[in-house]
CSV table of C-alpha atoms in Angstrom, one decimal:
chain,number,residue,atom,x,y,z
K,153,MET,CA,0.4,-0.3,0.1
K,154,ALA,CA,1.2,3.3,-1.0
K,155,ALA,CA,2.2,5.5,2.0
K,156,GLN,CA,-0.2,8.8,2.5
K,157,GLY,CA,1.1,11.8,0.6
K,158,GLN,CA,3.7,9.7,-1.9
K,159,THR,CA,2.8,10.1,-5.5
K,160,LEU,CA,3.3,7.5,-8.0
K,161,ARG,CA,6.2,8.1,-9.5
K,162,GLU,CA,8.3,7.9,-5.6
K,163,HIS,CA,5.3,5.3,-4.6
K,164,LEU,CA,6.6,3.0,-7.9
K,165,GLY,CA,10.0,3.7,-8.0
K,166,GLU,CA,10.2,3.1,-4.4
K,167,GLN,CA,9.2,-0.9,-4.9
K,168,ALA,CA,11.3,-0.7,-8.2
K,169,ARG,CA,14.3,-0.3,-5.5
K,170,LEU,CA,13.6,-3.3,-3.8
K,171,THR,CA,12.9,-5.3,-6.6
K,172,PHE,CA,15.9,-4.8,-8.7
K,173,GLU,CA,19.6,-5.7,-6.9
K,174,SER,CA,21.7,-4.9,-10.1
K,175,PRO,CA,22.1,-0.8,-11.1
K,176,ARG,CA,21.7,-2.6,-14.6
K,177,ASP,CA,18.5,-3.2,-14.0
K,178,ARG,CA,17.4,-0.2,-10.8
K,179,LEU,CA,18.1,1.9,-14.8
K,180,ILE,CA,16.3,0.3,-17.0
K,181,ALA,CA,13.4,1.1,-14.3
K,182,ALA,CA,14.2,3.8,-13.4
K,183,GLN,CA,14.1,5.3,-17.6
K,184,ILE,CA,10.4,2.7,-17.5
K,185,LEU,CA,8.7,4.6,-14.7
K,186,ALA,CA,10.4,7.4,-15.9
K,187,LEU,CA,8.6,7.1,-20.0
K,188,VAL,CA,4.9,5.6,-17.9
K,189,ASP,CA,1.9,8.3,-18.2
K,190,ALA,CA,-0.3,9.3,-15.7
K,191,ALA,CA,-3.1,7.2,-17.1
K,192,GLY,CA,0.3,3.7,-16.1
K,193,ARG,CA,0.7,2.8,-20.4
K,194,LEU,CA,4.2,3.0,-21.6
K,195,PRO,CA,4.3,4.1,-25.4
K,196,VAL,CA,8.1,2.8,-26.1
K,197,GLU,CA,8.2,-0.2,-27.5
K,198,ASP,CA,11.4,-2.4,-25.8
K,199,ALA,CA,12.9,-2.4,-28.6
K,200,ARG,CA,13.4,1.1,-29.5
K,201,LEU,CA,14.4,1.9,-25.0
K,202,ALA,CA,16.7,-0.9,-25.5
K,203,ALA,CA,18.5,0.6,-28.6
K,204,ALA,CA,18.1,4.3,-25.9
K,205,MET,CA,20.1,2.5,-23.1
K,206,GLY,CA,22.4,-0.5,-25.1
K,207,CYS,CA,21.1,-3.5,-24.2
K,208,ALA,CA,19.6,-6.6,-24.9
K,209,VAL,CA,15.4,-6.1,-25.6
K,210,GLU,CA,15.5,-9.4,-23.7
K,211,VAL,CA,16.8,-7.3,-20.7
K,212,VAL,CA,14.5,-4.7,-21.3
K,213,ALA,CA,11.1,-7.2,-21.5
K,214,ALA,CA,12.2,-9.3,-18.1
K,215,VAL,CA,12.5,-5.9,-16.3
K,216,ARG,CA,8.7,-4.4,-17.4
K,217,HIS,CA,7.3,-7.8,-16.7
K,218,ARG,CA,8.3,-8.2,-13.7
K,219,MET,CA,7.1,-3.8,-13.0
K,220,GLN,CA,4.5,-4.9,-14.2
K,221,ARG,CA,3.1,-6.8,-11.3
K,222,PHE,CA,3.9,-3.7,-8.9
K,223,ASP,CA,0.8,-1.5,-7.6
K,224,PRO,CA,-0.9,-0.7,-9.0
K,225,VAL,CA,-0.6,-4.4,-11.1
K,226,GLY,CA,-0.9,-3.4,-14.0
K,227,MET,CA,1.2,-0.8,-14.7
K,228,PHE,CA,4.3,-0.2,-17.6
K,229,CYS,CA,1.1,-1.9,-20.2
K,230,ARG,CA,1.3,-0.7,-24.3
K,231,ASN,CA,-2.3,-1.0,-24.4
K,232,LEU,CA,-5.9,-2.3,-22.7
K,233,SER,CA,-5.9,-6.1,-24.1
K,234,GLU,CA,-2.0,-6.1,-21.7
K,235,CYS,CA,-3.2,-5.0,-19.0
K,236,LEU,CA,-5.8,-6.6,-17.7
K,237,ALA,CA,-4.4,-9.7,-18.8
K,238,VAL,CA,-2.0,-8.7,-16.2
K,239,GLN,CA,-4.6,-7.7,-13.6
K,240,LEU,CA,-6.3,-11.3,-15.3
K,241,ALA,CA,-3.4,-13.7,-14.3
K,242,GLU,CA,-2.1,-12.2,-10.9
K,243,LYS,CA,-5.5,-13.6,-10.0
K,244,ASN,CA,-4.8,-16.7,-11.5
K,245,ARG,CA,-7.9,-15.8,-13.9
K,246,LEU,CA,-6.6,-15.3,-17.4
K,247,ASP,CA,-7.4,-18.8,-18.9
K,248,PRO,CA,-7.4,-19.8,-22.6
K,249,ALA,CA,-11.0,-18.4,-22.8
K,250,MET,CA,-10.6,-14.6,-21.4
K,251,ARG,CA,-6.9,-14.5,-23.4
K,252,ALA,CA,-9.3,-14.4,-26.8
K,253,LEU,CA,-11.9,-12.2,-25.2
K,254,LEU,CA,-9.6,-9.5,-24.3
K,255,ASP,CA,-7.6,-10.1,-27.9
K,256,ASN,CA,-11.4,-9.5,-29.3
K,257,LEU,CA,-12.0,-6.5,-27.8
K,258,GLU,CA,-13.8,-4.4,-30.3
K,259,LEU,CA,-16.3,-7.6,-30.1
K,260,LEU,CA,-16.7,-6.4,-27.1
K,261,ALA,CA,-17.7,-2.7,-27.3
K,262,ARG,CA,-20.0,-3.7,-30.1
K,263,ARG,CA,-21.9,-5.6,-27.8
K,264,ASP,CA,-21.2,-8.3,-30.5
K,265,ARG,CA,-22.5,-11.5,-27.6
K,266,ALA,CA,-22.6,-13.2,-30.0
K,267,GLY,CA,-19.7,-13.2,-31.5
K,268,LEU,CA,-18.1,-13.4,-28.3
K,269,MET,CA,-19.0,-16.5,-27.5
K,270,ALA,CA,-17.7,-18.2,-31.1
K,271,VAL,CA,-14.6,-17.1,-30.3
K,272,CYS,CA,-14.2,-17.9,-26.4
K,273,GLY,CA,-16.1,-21.4,-26.9
K,274,VAL,CA,-18.1,-20.1,-23.9
K,275,ASP,CA,-21.9,-20.6,-24.2
K,276,ALA,CA,-24.5,-16.8,-22.7
K,277,GLU,CA,-23.5,-17.8,-18.8
K,278,ASP,CA,-20.0,-18.3,-19.0
K,279,LEU,CA,-19.5,-14.5,-21.0
K,280,GLY,CA,-21.3,-13.1,-18.9
K,281,ASP,CA,-19.4,-13.9,-16.2
K,282,MET,CA,-16.8,-12.9,-17.3
K,283,ILE,CA,-17.7,-9.5,-18.7
K,284,ALA,CA,-18.9,-9.2,-15.0
K,285,GLU,CA,-14.8,-9.9,-14.1
K,286,ILE,CA,-13.3,-7.6,-16.2
K,287,ARG,CA,-15.8,-4.8,-16.3
K,288,ARG,CA,-14.3,-5.0,-12.2
K,289,LEU,CA,-10.4,-4.2,-13.2
K,290,ASP,CA,-9.7,-1.0,-13.8
K,291,PRO,CA,-8.1,-0.2,-17.1
K,292,LYS,CA,-6.6,2.8,-15.9
K,293,PRO,CA,-5.0,1.7,-13.0
K,294,GLY,CA,-2.9,4.9,-12.7
K,295,ALA,CA,-5.3,7.3,-13.2
K,296,SER,CA,-6.9,7.6,-9.8
K,297,PHE,CA,-3.7,7.1,-7.8
K,298,ASP,CA,-2.6,10.8,-7.6
K,299,GLN,CA,-6.3,12.2,-8.3
K,300,GLN,CA,-7.6,15.5,-5.7
K,301,PRO,CA,-10.5,15.2,-4.0
K,302,ALA,CA,-13.0,17.1,-6.1
K,303,PRO,CA,-13.5,20.7,-4.0
K,304,ALA,CA,-16.4,20.9,-2.5
K,305,LEU,CA,-19.4,23.0,-4.1
K,306,VAL,CA,-20.4,26.0,-2.3
K,307,PRO,CA,-23.6,27.3,-3.3
K,308,ASP,CA,-24.5,30.7,-3.9
K,309,VAL,CA,-28.0,31.3,-3.3
K,310,LEU,CA,-29.9,29.4,-0.8
K,311,MET,CA,-33.7,27.7,-1.5
K,312,ARG,CA,-35.9,26.5,1.5
K,313,ARG,CA,-39.8,26.3,1.6
K,314,ALA,CA,-41.4,28.3,3.4
K,315,PRO,CA,-44.2,28.2,5.7
K,316,ASP,CA,-47.3,28.9,3.4
K,317,GLY,CA,-46.0,26.3,0.8
K,318,GLY,CA,-43.5,28.2,-1.2
K,319,TRP,CA,-40.1,29.1,-1.4
K,320,ILE,CA,-37.2,31.9,0.8
K,321,LEU,CA,-34.6,32.6,-1.1
K,322,GLU,CA,-31.4,34.1,0.6
K,323,LEU,CA,-27.3,34.3,-0.5
K,324,ASN,CA,-24.9,32.2,0.8
K,325,PRO,CA,-22.6,34.3,3.5
K,326,GLU,CA,-20.0,32.2,2.6
K,327,THR,CA,-19.5,33.5,-0.9
K,328,LEU,CA,-20.1,36.9,-0.1
K,329,PRO,CA,-17.1,39.3,-0.4
K,330,ARG,CA,-16.4,40.7,3.1
K,331,VAL,CA,-15.8,44.7,2.0
K,332,LEU,CA,-16.2,47.1,4.9
K,333,VAL,CA,-15.2,50.6,5.0
K,334,ASN,CA,-12.7,51.9,7.6
K,335,ARG,CA,-14.4,55.0,8.4
K,336,GLY,CA,-12.4,55.5,11.6
K,337,PHE,CA,-9.5,56.0,9.5
K,338,HIS,CA,-10.7,58.3,6.7
K,339,ALA,CA,-11.4,60.9,9.9
K,340,LYS,CA,-8.3,60.2,11.0
K,341,CYS,CA,-7.1,61.2,8.2
K,342,GLN,CA,-9.0,63.5,7.1
K,343,VAL,CA,-8.2,65.8,10.2
K,344,GLY,CA,-4.1,65.2,9.5
K,345,ALA,CA,-4.9,66.6,5.6
K,346,ARG,CA,-3.5,70.1,5.6
K,347,SER,CA,-3.8,71.0,2.2
K,348,LYS,CA,-6.5,71.1,-0.7
K,349,ASP,CA,-5.1,68.7,-2.1
K,350,ASP,CA,-4.9,65.9,0.3
K,351,LYS,CA,-8.2,66.9,1.1
K,352,ALA,CA,-9.5,66.3,-2.4
K,353,PHE,CA,-8.0,62.5,-2.3
K,354,LEU,CA,-9.6,61.3,0.3
K,355,ALA,CA,-12.7,62.3,-1.2
K,356,GLU,CA,-11.9,60.7,-4.2
K,357,LYS,CA,-11.6,57.1,-2.4
K,358,LEU,CA,-14.0,57.2,0.0
K,359,GLN,CA,-16.4,57.7,-3.2
K,360,SER,CA,-14.2,54.5,-4.7
K,361,ALA,CA,-15.2,52.2,-1.8
K,362,ASN,CA,-18.7,53.1,-0.7
K,363,TRP,CA,-18.7,52.9,-5.0
K,364,LEU,CA,-17.4,49.0,-4.3
K,365,LEU,CA,-20.0,48.4,-1.2
K,366,LYS,CA,-22.4,49.3,-3.6
K,367,SER,CA,-21.7,47.9,-6.7
K,368,LEU,CA,-21.9,44.6,-4.7
K,369,GLU,CA,-24.9,45.8,-3.0
K,370,GLN,CA,-26.5,45.4,-6.7
K,371,ARG,CA,-25.1,42.0,-7.1
K,372,ALA,CA,-26.3,40.6,-4.4
K,373,ASN,CA,-29.0,42.1,-5.5
K,374,THR,CA,-29.8,41.2,-9.2
K,375,ILE,CA,-28.3,37.9,-8.5
K,376,LEU,CA,-31.0,37.1,-6.4
K,377,LYS,CA,-33.8,38.8,-8.4
K,378,VAL,CA,-32.8,35.9,-11.2
K,379,ALA,CA,-32.5,33.4,-8.9
K,380,GLY,CA,-36.4,33.6,-8.4
K,381,GLU,CA,-37.4,34.5,-11.1
K,382,ILE,CA,-36.5,31.0,-12.6
K,383,VAL,CA,-37.3,29.3,-9.6
K,384,ARG,CA,-40.5,31.2,-9.9
K,385,ARG,CA,-41.2,29.6,-13.8
K,386,GLN,CA,-39.9,26.6,-12.3
K,387,ASP,CA,-41.8,25.5,-10.0
K,388,GLY,CA,-42.8,22.5,-10.9
K,389,PHE,CA,-40.1,21.2,-11.4
K,390,PHE,CA,-38.8,21.3,-7.7
K,391,ARG,CA,-42.6,20.5,-7.0
K,392,HIS,CA,-43.0,16.9,-8.9
K,393,GLY,CA,-39.4,16.7,-10.4
K,394,VAL,CA,-37.6,17.1,-14.2
K,395,GLU,CA,-40.7,15.6,-16.6
K,396,TYR,CA,-42.3,19.4,-15.3
K,397,LEU,CA,-38.8,21.4,-16.4
K,398,ARG,CA,-40.2,23.8,-18.9
K,399,PRO,CA,-38.4,25.9,-22.1
K,400,LEU,CA,-36.6,29.0,-20.1
K,401,ILE,CA,-33.8,30.8,-22.3
K,402,LEU,CA,-32.8,33.9,-21.7
K,403,ARG,CA,-34.6,37.0,-22.7
K,404,ASP,CA,-37.6,35.4,-20.5
K,405,VAL,CA,-35.9,36.0,-17.9
K,406,ALA,CA,-34.2,39.3,-19.0
K,407,GLU,CA,-37.7,40.7,-20.0
K,408,GLU,CA,-38.8,39.7,-16.4
K,409,VAL,CA,-36.6,41.5,-14.0
K,410,GLN,CA,-36.0,44.6,-16.9
K,411,MET,CA,-32.0,43.3,-17.0
K,412,HIS,CA,-29.8,42.8,-20.9
K,413,GLU,CA,-29.6,39.3,-22.2
K,414,SER,CA,-26.1,39.8,-21.2
K,415,THR,CA,-26.4,41.0,-17.6
K,416,VAL,CA,-28.5,38.0,-16.7
K,417,SER,CA,-25.8,35.8,-19.0
K,418,ARG,CA,-23.3,36.8,-16.0
K,419,VAL,CA,-25.0,36.5,-13.3
K,420,THR,CA,-25.8,32.5,-14.0
K,421,ALA,CA,-22.2,31.7,-15.1
K,422,ASN,CA,-20.9,29.3,-13.0
K,423,LYS,CA,-23.4,29.8,-10.0
K,424,TYR,CA,-25.7,27.4,-7.7
K,425,ILE,CA,-28.7,27.1,-6.7
K,426,ALA,CA,-29.2,24.6,-3.4
K,427,THR,CA,-32.3,23.3,-3.9
K,428,PRO,CA,-33.9,21.1,-1.7
K,429,ARG,CA,-33.8,18.4,-5.0
K,430,GLY,CA,-29.7,19.1,-5.1
K,431,THR,CA,-26.7,22.0,-6.2
K,432,PHE,CA,-27.9,22.8,-9.7
K,433,GLU,CA,-26.3,25.9,-12.0
K,434,LEU,CA,-28.7,28.8,-12.5
K,435,LYS,CA,-27.5,27.8,-15.8
K,436,TYR,CA,-29.1,24.5,-16.3
K,437,PHE,CA,-32.7,25.6,-16.0
K,438,PHE,CA,-32.3,27.7,-19.7
K,439,THR,CA,-33.7,24.9,-21.8
K,440,THR,CA,-34.5,24.7,-24.9
K,441,ALA,CA,-38.3,24.2,-26.4
K,442,ILE,CA,-39.8,21.8,-28.4
K,443,ALA,CA,-43.2,22.3,-30.2
K,444,GLY,CA,-45.9,20.1,-29.2
K,445,THR,CA,-48.3,18.7,-31.7
K,446,HIS,CA,-50.8,19.6,-32.9
K,447,GLY,CA,-50.1,23.3,-31.4
K,448,GLY,CA,-50.1,22.0,-28.3
K,449,GLU,CA,-47.9,23.6,-25.1
K,450,SER,CA,-44.0,23.6,-26.4
K,451,HIS,CA,-41.4,21.3,-23.7
K,452,SER,CA,-38.5,20.9,-22.1
K,453,ALA,CA,-35.2,19.5,-24.4
K,454,GLU,CA,-34.6,18.1,-20.6
K,455,ALA,CA,-37.8,16.8,-19.6
K,456,VAL,CA,-37.6,15.6,-23.4
K,457,ARG,CA,-34.5,13.5,-22.6
K,458,HIS,CA,-35.6,12.4,-19.1
K,459,ARG,CA,-38.7,11.0,-21.0
K,460,ILE,CA,-36.8,9.2,-23.5
K,461,ARG,CA,-34.2,7.9,-21.0
K,462,GLY,CA,-37.5,6.6,-18.7
K,463,MET,CA,-38.4,4.5,-21.8
K,464,ILE,CA,-35.7,3.2,-22.7
K,465,ASP,CA,-34.8,2.1,-18.9
K,466,GLN,CA,-38.2,0.5,-18.5
K,467,GLU,CA,-38.3,-1.6,-22.0
K,468,ASP,CA,-38.6,-4.8,-22.7
K,469,ALA,CA,-36.1,-6.9,-22.9
K,470,GLU,CA,-37.9,-9.0,-26.0
K,471,ALA,CA,-39.3,-5.7,-27.6
K,472,VAL,CA,-35.9,-3.2,-27.5
K,473,LEU,CA,-36.9,0.3,-28.8
K,474,SER,CA,-35.8,1.8,-31.6
K,475,ASP,CA,-35.3,5.5,-32.0
K,476,ASP,CA,-38.2,5.2,-34.2
K,477,ALA,CA,-40.9,3.8,-32.2
K,478,ILE,CA,-39.5,5.8,-28.8
K,479,VAL,CA,-40.3,8.9,-31.5
K,480,GLU,CA,-43.5,7.6,-31.8
K,481,ARG,CA,-44.1,7.4,-28.2
K,482,LEU,CA,-43.4,11.1,-27.8
K,483,ARG,CA,-45.4,11.8,-30.9
K,484,GLN,CA,-48.6,10.2,-28.3
K,485,GLU,CA,-47.7,12.0,-25.5
K,486,GLY,CA,-47.7,15.8,-27.7
K,487,VAL,CA,-44.4,14.9,-28.5
K,488,ASP,CA,-43.6,17.1,-31.6
K,489,ILE,CA,-39.6,15.8,-31.8
K,490,ALA,CA,-38.0,14.1,-35.1
K,491,ARG,CA,-35.8,10.7,-35.4
K,492,ARG,CA,-32.4,12.6,-35.6
K,493,THR,CA,-33.5,14.8,-32.7
K,494,VAL,CA,-34.3,11.6,-30.6
K,495,ALA,CA,-30.3,9.4,-31.4
K,496,LYS,CA,-29.1,12.8,-30.5
K,497,TYR,CA,-30.0,13.0,-27.0
K,498,ARG,CA,-29.4,9.2,-26.6
K,499,GLU,CA,-25.9,9.6,-27.6
K,500,ALA,CA,-25.9,12.6,-25.3
K,501,LEU,CA,-27.5,10.4,-22.9
K,502,ARG,CA,-24.6,6.8,-23.8
K,503,ILE,CA,-27.6,4.8,-24.6
K,504,PRO,CA,-26.9,2.6,-27.5
K,505,SER,CA,-28.3,1.4,-30.1
K,506,SER,CA,-31.2,-0.8,-30.2
K,507,VAL,CA,-28.8,-3.0,-32.2
K,508,GLN,CA,-26.3,-2.9,-29.1
K,509,ARG,CA,-28.9,-3.3,-26.4
K,510,LYS,CA,-30.4,-5.9,-27.6
K,511,ARG,CA,-26.3,-7.8,-27.7
K,512,ARG,CA,-26.0,-6.8,-24.5
K,513,ARG,CA,-29.6,-8.8,-23.2
K,514,PRO,CA,-28.2,-12.4,-22.2
K,515,SER,CA,-29.6,-15.7,-23.7
K,516,ARG,CA,-32.7,-16.8,-22.9
K,517,PRO,CA,-32.8,-20.7,-22.2
K,518,ASP,CA,-34.7,-22.4,-24.7
K,519,PRO,CA,-37.8,-25.1,-23.1
K,520,ALA,CA,-35.7,-27.9,-21.6
K,521,GLY,CA,-33.6,-25.8,-19.9
K,522,ARG,CA,-30.0,-25.2,-22.6
K,523,GLN,CA,-28.7,-22.6,-23.0
K,524,VAL,CA,-29.6,-21.1,-26.8
K,525,ALA,CA,-28.0,-22.6,-29.3
K,526,ILE,CA,-24.7,-21.3,-31.3
K,527,PRO,CA,-24.8,-21.8,-35.1
K,528,CYS,CA,-21.8,-24.6,-36.3
K,529,ARG,CA,-21.0,-25.6,-39.8
K,530,ARG,CA,-22.0,-29.1,-39.8
K,531,HIS,CA,-21.6,-32.4,-38.2
K,532,ASP,CA,-18.9,-34.2,-39.1
K,533,PRO,CA,-18.2,-37.1,-37.5
K,534,ALA,CA,-14.8,-37.1,-37.9
K,535,ALA,CA,-14.6,-35.0,-35.3
K,536,HIS,CA,-14.4,-36.4,-32.2
K,537,ALA,CA,-12.5,-39.9,-32.8
K,538,GLY,CA,-9.7,-37.1,-30.8
K,539,GLY,CA,-11.1,-39.1,-27.6
K,540,SER,CA,-14.1,-36.8,-26.9
K,541,PRO,CA,-17.2,-38.9,-25.8
K,542,PRO,CA,-20.1,-39.7,-28.5
K,543,GLY,CA,-21.6,-36.4,-29.3
K,544,HIS,CA,-19.3,-34.1,-27.5
K,545,ARG,CA,-16.5,-32.7,-28.6
K,546,ARG,CA,-14.0,-30.0,-27.2
K,547,PHE,CA,-13.4,-26.6,-28.6
K,548,ALA,CA,-11.5,-23.7,-27.4
K,549,GLY,CA,-11.1,-26.2,-23.8
K,550,ARG,CA,-14.4,-26.7,-23.1
K,551,PRO,CA,-17.4,-29.4,-23.8
K,552,PHE,CA,-19.8,-28.7,-26.8
K,553,ARG,CA,-22.8,-30.9,-27.3
K,554,PHE,CA,-24.3,-31.3,-31.1
K,555,THR,CA,-28.1,-31.3,-31.8
K,556,GLY,CA,-29.5,-31.7,-34.3
K,557,LYS,CA,-31.6,-33.8,-37.2
K,558,GLU,CA,-30.1,-35.0,-40.9
K,559,GLY,CA,-26.4,-34.0,-40.7
K,560,LEU,CA,-27.0,-30.1,-39.3
K,561,SER,CA,-26.6,-28.8,-36.5
K,562,THR,CA,-26.5,-26.5,-33.5
K,563,CYS,CA,-23.6,-26.1,-31.8
K,564,THR,CA,-25.0,-25.5,-27.8
K,565,SER,CA,-23.1,-24.7,-24.4
K,566,LEU,CA,-23.4,-27.0,-21.5
K,567,SER,CA,-23.6,-24.7,-19.1
K,568,ARG,CA,-22.2,-26.0,-15.6
K,569,ALA,CA,-25.4,-27.6,-14.1
K,570,SER,CA,-25.1,-29.9,-16.8
K,571,ARG,CA,-21.3,-31.0,-18.2
K,572,SER,CA,-21.9,-33.5,-15.6
K,573,ARG,CA,-24.6,-35.8,-17.2
K,574,PRO,CA,-24.5,-37.7,-19.9
K,575,ALA,CA,-24.8,-36.8,-23.3
K,576,ARG,CA,-28.9,-37.0,-25.3
K,577,ARG,CA,-28.4,-39.3,-27.7
């Protein structure tokens, strides 16, 4: 474990000094440590590093291999696949099927479960366990080591419910600038002023100080006025949730508080309000409007995004919603929206397409309790001449059962519960 206050390089350097005894290996380790990036990757090939240091490639590779087991495990790798493989090997979980999965991470990114089951030689249950195990690994073991804790967000406006059911807004005193004018010091200096120029100088400075105080007071009143208008217009959101967020633009608030749009924009920039529903940036409540069907009331874009997420979260695994289906549902709810807009909102929410979501759904067992079959080539009796029991063959180190009629077959991986049962004839 790293000592408190140690940086990543200090932590790794200490392990290198304890691991390597020869000066040559320590020098190579120091060079490797100097080249590693913040995520833990080593972008330089062993051959290039060996040529620069005048030693054999095998020596550099051996040093780097030992350094990959340093804490955090998985450092000094060149790509994601190698990084995950090192972490799995440390846990003694790097079997041939897992190696095949790591060699085909592009299929995992596309959520092509059928392709992964084919190349790994596993059934849907085993593949799900393997993917879950990979997700528990750290793809960038060095990224989180030196991270500073996120600073606490201090709201500028505090909001609480009034006894009559309304809302009370007040400025957070912790965010207000503390500026005071020492009038006693000014009076003392004024008594000692002899010349007319000295008195004019003191009067000018006092006037500048008073102007600053008035400007700060006006700024505070402007923030409260703008925040109050936002709360008045978005009252439904604070009472019922994001589905009731209304369309709002800067001009609407500017006209109501009798200010210029640029002033409202400056007041709401990087300003936060603490509400019973959480802390939000004032800019959050300004959303574009999406027209309603048949000339109905317009809808907030943020509220529509929330609806899209809710539809996808509640969709049936056997009836995944396409973008066209989402458009149809939204239009039935009175939202006039185009398909490309739904696709844009879905991508902004980092939700995969309907095709990708279908691929990641778990396979459904057939009535006999077996996993859904994986397409396979025609059954070849000669394939079983190597010693596997009749009706079985070995594929990527795992047993498979062949079923089918008239020589056409499908290849179904045996689940853990059925591997001990005899093959069906």
